[in-house]
XYZ file of N, CA and C in Angstrom:
450
model
N 76.515 65.064 108.019
C 77.633 64.922 107.116
C 77.802 66.209 106.312
N 79.026 66.583 106.076
C 79.255 67.821 105.333
C 80.206 67.582 104.172
N 80.173 68.493 103.244
C 81.049 68.409 102.077
C 82.400 69.038 102.419
N 83.464 68.572 101.809
C 84.776 69.164 102.073
C 84.808 70.617 101.569
N 85.566 71.463 102.240
C 85.626 72.870 101.807
C 86.285 72.993 100.438
N 85.835 73.960 99.681
C 86.390 74.190 98.347
C 87.276 75.432 98.313
N 87.403 76.100 99.427
C 88.243 77.288 99.491
C 89.713 76.897 99.497
N 90.496 77.693 98.839
C 91.927 77.443 98.783
C 92.648 78.760 99.032
N 93.542 78.770 99.987
C 94.319 79.957 100.305
C 95.738 79.736 99.818
N 96.261 80.728 99.094
C 97.638 80.615 98.616
C 98.278 81.991 98.598
N 99.588 82.004 98.572
C 100.347 83.241 98.534
C 101.174 83.259 97.273
N 101.014 84.317 96.477
C 101.809 84.413 95.256
C 102.729 85.627 95.285
N 102.853 86.248 96.424
C 103.751 87.380 96.549
C 103.073 88.696 96.251
N 103.864 89.740 96.188
C 103.347 91.084 95.997
C 103.444 91.567 94.557
N 104.062 90.815 93.702
C 104.296 91.247 92.330
C 103.042 91.587 91.563
N 101.928 90.924 91.825
C 100.703 91.214 91.102
C 100.155 92.596 91.418
N 100.599 93.214 92.478
C 100.159 94.561 92.818
C 100.913 95.611 92.029
N 101.997 95.226 91.423
C 102.856 96.173 90.721
C 102.418 96.283 89.270
N 101.947 97.456 88.898
C 101.546 97.689 87.513
C 102.164 99.004 87.056
N 103.461 99.087 87.152
C 104.162 100.315 86.815
C 104.470 100.360 85.321
N 104.101 101.458 84.652
C 104.446 101.574 83.234
C 105.955 101.727 83.068
N 106.464 101.200 81.978
C 107.891 101.299 81.645
C 108.805 100.627 82.653
N 108.272 99.718 83.438
C 109.090 98.997 84.407
C 108.884 97.506 84.166
N 109.964 96.772 84.128
C 109.855 95.329 83.968
C 109.236 94.741 85.213
N 108.221 93.925 85.026
C 107.524 93.326 86.166
C 108.469 92.372 86.882
N 108.490 92.495 88.188
C 109.343 91.613 88.976
C 108.640 90.291 89.195
N 109.419 89.289 89.458
C 108.849 87.982 89.767
C 107.975 88.090 91.004
N 106.811 87.433 90.993
C 105.872 87.499 92.107
C 106.523 87.188 93.447
N 107.413 86.243 93.474
C 107.986 85.805 94.746
C 109.153 86.665 95.215
N 109.628 87.583 94.370
C 110.769 88.390 94.778
C 110.406 89.830 95.120
N 109.142 90.222 94.905
C 108.739 91.590 95.241
C 108.808 91.771 96.758
N 109.287 92.920 97.184
C 109.381 93.169 98.621
C 108.470 94.335 99.007
N 108.222 94.451 100.272
C 107.346 95.510 100.770
C 108.096 96.359 101.784
N 107.557 97.525 102.029
C 108.134 98.432 103.012
C 106.988 99.167 103.704
N 107.354 99.902 104.741
C 106.345 100.607 105.525
C 106.358 102.092 105.178
N 105.173 102.658 105.030
C 105.022 104.091 104.853
C 104.119 104.584 105.987
N 104.535 105.665 106.623
C 103.802 106.204 107.769
C 103.133 107.516 107.383
N 101.907 107.680 107.826
C 101.132 108.895 107.611
C 100.795 109.451 108.987
N 101.079 110.743 109.229
C 100.757 111.313 110.534
C 100.410 112.783 110.403
N 99.460 113.187 111.229
C 99.099 114.598 111.312
C 100.088 115.254 112.266
N 100.966 116.063 111.735
C 102.018 116.685 112.535
C 101.426 117.671 113.538
N 101.871 117.559 114.782
C 101.464 118.482 115.821
C 100.021 118.354 116.273
N 99.381 117.223 115.978
C 97.983 117.018 116.331
C 97.867 115.773 117.190
N 97.044 115.846 118.227
C 96.779 114.689 119.090
C 95.294 114.360 119.046
N 94.960 113.081 119.164
C 93.531 112.741 119.196
C 92.918 113.129 120.533
N 91.666 113.423 120.575
C 90.719 113.485 119.459
C 90.850 114.798 118.678
N 90.591 114.728 117.386
C 90.657 115.895 116.521
C 89.242 116.485 116.447
N 89.102 117.746 116.802
C 87.792 118.401 116.772
C 87.340 118.618 115.328
N 86.049 118.794 115.147
C 85.480 119.039 113.817
C 86.122 120.292 113.214
N 86.248 121.345 114.014
C 86.820 122.598 113.533
C 88.268 122.405 113.087
N 89.054 121.722 113.889
C 90.467 121.470 113.558
C 90.584 120.610 112.303
N 89.736 119.598 112.194
C 89.733 118.698 111.047
C 89.472 119.470 109.758
N 88.463 120.308 109.774
C 88.136 121.095 108.583
C 89.241 122.097 108.260
N 89.804 122.703 109.272
C 90.893 123.658 109.071
C 92.113 122.971 108.457
N 92.431 121.767 108.933
C 93.556 121.006 108.367
C 93.372 120.747 106.880
N 92.114 120.551 106.468
C 91.819 120.265 105.058
C 91.652 121.538 104.232
N 91.857 122.706 104.872
C 91.739 123.961 104.146
C 90.307 124.394 103.903
N 89.392 123.986 104.783
C 87.976 124.321 104.639
C 87.552 125.189 105.817
N 86.822 126.264 105.537
C 86.302 127.133 106.591
C 85.212 126.372 107.345
N 85.390 126.125 108.645
C 84.407 125.356 109.419
C 83.011 125.974 109.446
N 82.900 127.288 109.189
C 81.595 127.959 109.201
C 80.864 127.828 107.869
N 81.549 127.312 106.878
C 80.971 127.192 105.539
C 79.869 126.139 105.513
N 78.795 126.431 104.826
C 77.684 125.480 104.696
C 78.158 124.258 103.898
N 77.819 123.073 104.383
C 78.208 121.832 103.703
C 79.682 121.504 103.839
N 80.318 121.994 104.904
C 81.761 121.815 105.083
C 82.151 120.334 105.159
N 81.370 119.516 105.878
C 81.731 118.094 106.002
C 81.604 117.363 104.673
N 80.580 117.698 103.883
C 80.453 117.087 102.552
C 81.629 117.475 101.669
N 82.059 118.725 101.797
C 83.212 119.199 101.040
C 84.468 118.435 101.476
N 84.600 118.191 102.769
C 85.742 117.443 103.286
C 85.763 116.025 102.712
N 84.628 115.353 102.749
C 84.548 113.996 102.195
C 84.912 114.018 100.712
N 84.424 114.997 99.998
C 84.735 115.124 98.572
C 86.233 115.310 98.349
N 86.874 116.131 99.168
C 88.328 116.344 99.040
C 89.112 115.086 99.405
N 88.647 114.369 100.422
C 89.298 113.113 100.798
C 89.218 112.116 99.644
N 88.047 111.977 99.042
C 87.880 111.044 97.919
C 88.762 111.443 96.740
N 88.816 112.735 96.438
C 89.647 113.206 95.323
C 91.122 112.931 95.600
N 91.578 113.195 96.811
C 92.987 112.953 97.153
C 93.308 111.466 97.112
N 92.362 110.642 97.562
C 92.581 109.193 97.544
C 92.810 108.701 96.120
N 92.050 109.218 95.171
C 92.227 108.801 93.769
C 93.609 109.167 93.243
N 94.202 110.237 93.777
C 95.531 110.689 93.331
C 96.677 109.925 93.982
N 96.414 109.286 95.113
C 97.487 108.628 95.862
C 98.104 107.477 95.091
N 99.411 107.400 95.127
C 100.144 106.301 94.492
C 100.209 105.124 95.459
N 99.031 104.579 95.777
C 98.933 103.425 96.670
C 98.123 102.344 95.981
N 98.349 101.076 96.350
C 97.524 100.003 95.792
C 96.086 100.124 96.303
N 95.178 99.332 95.757
C 93.771 99.379 96.171
C 93.569 98.974 97.622
N 94.506 98.239 98.169
C 94.435 97.825 99.565
C 95.829 97.652 100.127
N 95.949 97.830 101.441
C 97.250 97.661 102.095
C 97.027 97.255 103.543
N 97.972 96.508 104.072
C 97.900 96.089 105.472
C 98.314 97.242 106.375
N 97.578 97.392 107.471
C 97.910 98.381 108.494
C 98.824 97.707 109.503
N 99.855 98.414 109.932
C 100.772 97.870 110.921
C 100.917 98.838 112.078
N 101.249 98.310 113.200
C 101.477 99.129 114.385
C 102.926 99.586 114.454
N 103.657 99.433 113.400
C 105.069 99.786 113.373
C 105.323 101.195 113.860
N 106.181 101.327 114.829
C 106.516 102.644 115.357
C 107.890 103.088 114.894
N 108.642 102.174 114.304
C 109.969 102.537 113.810
C 109.843 103.360 112.546
N 110.893 104.043 112.205
C 110.880 104.872 111.014
C 110.987 103.998 109.775
N 110.047 104.134 108.887
C 110.088 103.445 107.610
C 110.816 104.323 106.606
N 110.831 103.912 105.350
C 111.537 104.696 104.346
C 110.842 106.019 104.019
N 109.563 106.167 104.427
C 108.822 107.364 104.052
C 107.788 107.710 105.118
N 107.746 108.973 105.520
C 106.710 109.489 106.416
C 106.083 110.686 105.731
N 104.765 110.658 105.570
C 104.050 111.751 104.927
C 103.218 112.499 105.952
N 103.218 113.828 105.862
C 102.492 114.652 106.827
C 101.518 115.628 106.167
N 101.373 115.583 104.861
C 100.394 116.438 104.194
C 99.015 116.119 104.770
N 98.325 117.106 105.370
C 97.079 116.810 106.077
C 96.022 116.073 105.260
N 95.783 116.472 104.024
C 94.740 115.820 103.239
C 95.123 114.382 102.882
N 96.390 114.154 102.619
C 96.870 112.792 102.358
C 96.680 111.924 103.595
N 97.063 112.442 104.747
C 96.938 111.691 106.000
C 95.465 111.415 106.298
N 94.612 112.415 106.118
C 93.178 112.215 106.345
C 92.614 111.153 105.411
N 93.087 111.132 104.172
C 92.626 110.130 103.207
C 92.960 108.720 103.659
N 94.144 108.545 104.212
C 94.559 107.213 104.651
C 93.901 106.849 105.978
N 93.910 107.765 106.929
C 93.320 107.481 108.243
C 91.837 107.137 108.152
N 91.083 107.901 107.381
C 89.628 107.721 107.358
C 89.179 106.523 106.531
N 90.084 105.918 105.791
C 89.736 104.742 104.989
C 90.412 103.476 105.525
N 90.819 103.535 106.788
C 91.518 102.403 107.406
C 90.729 101.831 108.566
N 90.854 100.521 108.719
C 90.378 99.847 109.926
C 91.625 99.555 110.754
N 91.508 98.729 111.752
C 92.676 98.339 112.549
C 93.643 97.471 111.749
N 93.142 96.806 110.687
C 93.970 95.838 109.972
C 94.265 96.180 108.515
N 93.398 96.978 107.883
C 93.556 97.175 106.443
C 93.111 98.571 106.014
N 93.802 99.093 104.971
C 93.401 100.332 104.312
C 92.837 99.930 102.964
N 91.670 100.464 102.629
C 91.040 100.172 101.341
C 90.719 101.470 100.616
N 91.217 101.582 99.405
C 91.001 102.785 98.608
C 89.512 103.043 98.368
N 88.730 101.998 98.173
C 87.313 102.136 97.848
C 86.416 102.313 99.073
N 86.977 102.250 100.259
C 86.188 102.351 101.485
C 85.624 103.764 101.659
N 84.437 103.856 102.237
C 83.847 105.156 102.557
C 84.606 105.756 103.745
N 84.999 107.019 103.652
C 85.751 107.636 104.755
C 84.923 107.681 106.050
N 85.590 107.365 107.174
C 84.976 107.444 108.506
C 85.728 108.503 109.299
N 85.104 109.652 109.485
C 85.762 110.744 110.202
C 85.927 110.428 111.681
N 85.106 109.547 112.209
C 85.172 109.192 113.627
C 86.491 108.561 114.041
N 87.231 108.019 113.104
C 88.510 107.387 113.442
C 89.492 108.408 114.020
N 89.283 109.683 113.699
C 90.190 110.726 114.183
C 89.995 111.040 115.658
N 88.996 110.428 116.262
C 88.833 110.544 117.706
C 89.865 109.674 118.418
N 90.381 108.661 117.697
C 91.264 107.667 118.300
C 92.723 107.775 117.872
N 92.962 108.172 116.620
C 94.351 108.169 116.151
C 94.606 109.249 115.103
N 95.860 109.651 115.037
C 96.293 110.652 114.066
C 97.542 110.180 113.315
N 97.841 108.904 113.453
C 99.021 108.316 112.812
C 98.685 106.881 112.403
N 99.210 106.482 111.259
C 98.987 105.123 110.777
C 100.143 104.734 109.862
N 100.471 103.454 109.838
C 101.512 102.948 108.936
C 100.919 101.839 108.086
N 101.276 101.847 106.806
C 100.819 100.829 105.862
C 102.014 100.048 105.332
N 101.792 98.784 105.028
C 102.805 97.962 104.381
C 102.423 97.874 102.910
N 103.300 98.374 102.049
C 103.022 98.393 100.615
C 104.259 97.940 99.843
N 104.071 97.454 98.609
C 105.229 97.103 97.792
C 106.151 98.304 97.594
N 107.424 98.061 97.541
C 108.442 99.119 97.442
C 108.196 100.048 96.259
N 107.684 99.547 95.166
C 107.466 100.391 93.983
C 106.505 101.537 94.296
N 105.536 101.320 95.179
C 104.611 102.388 95.553
C 105.310 103.429 96.425
N 106.215 102.983 97.279
C 107.003 103.910 98.094
C 107.847 104.788 97.181
N 108.469 104.170 96.181
C 109.295 104.921 95.236
C 108.471 105.987 94.522
N 107.266 105.637 94.105
C 106.394 106.601 93.424
C 106.011 107.742 94.345
N 105.699 107.423 95.591
C 105.290 108.452 96.539
C 106.462 109.381 96.881
N 107.664 108.846 96.949
C 108.834 109.683 97.212
C 109.059 110.639 96.044
N 108.753 110.183 94.839
C 108.883 111.043 93.662
C 107.892 112.186 93.662
N 106.715 111.961 94.277
C 105.678 112.989 94.352
C 105.914 113.954 95.495
N 106.592 113.463 96.561
C 106.759 114.301 97.771
C 107.756 115.412 97.591
């Protein structure tokens, strides 16, 4: 005999992800999302160690180059106007925003799985053996912020 489950799954919309200063909070059920695409322009997988470091502006011959790369990825991730987590989509259509800044793209690619991007995730450089493009589904307010920065 077992006890009934106590887990409860519910959807309250995307509004709780929106914490924009000087903006009236939208109703949880009316917030909408859009797709933002990140891609390394002119690069195909697999990305070599040398190419990866060069894209990030690091001399591949420099001692501790990979540690420096991870440090730059973490620093760029903290600057990104993205929520703490976002769904990854296979969307190939053009969304409202495509970003190609190499360090930004590396920050998103290396902190993504097949299904989710997590800001707090440890970067995995091995993902660049498989892909150089990714799309995230995020609330529109984050897209607006990123367009303002681009």
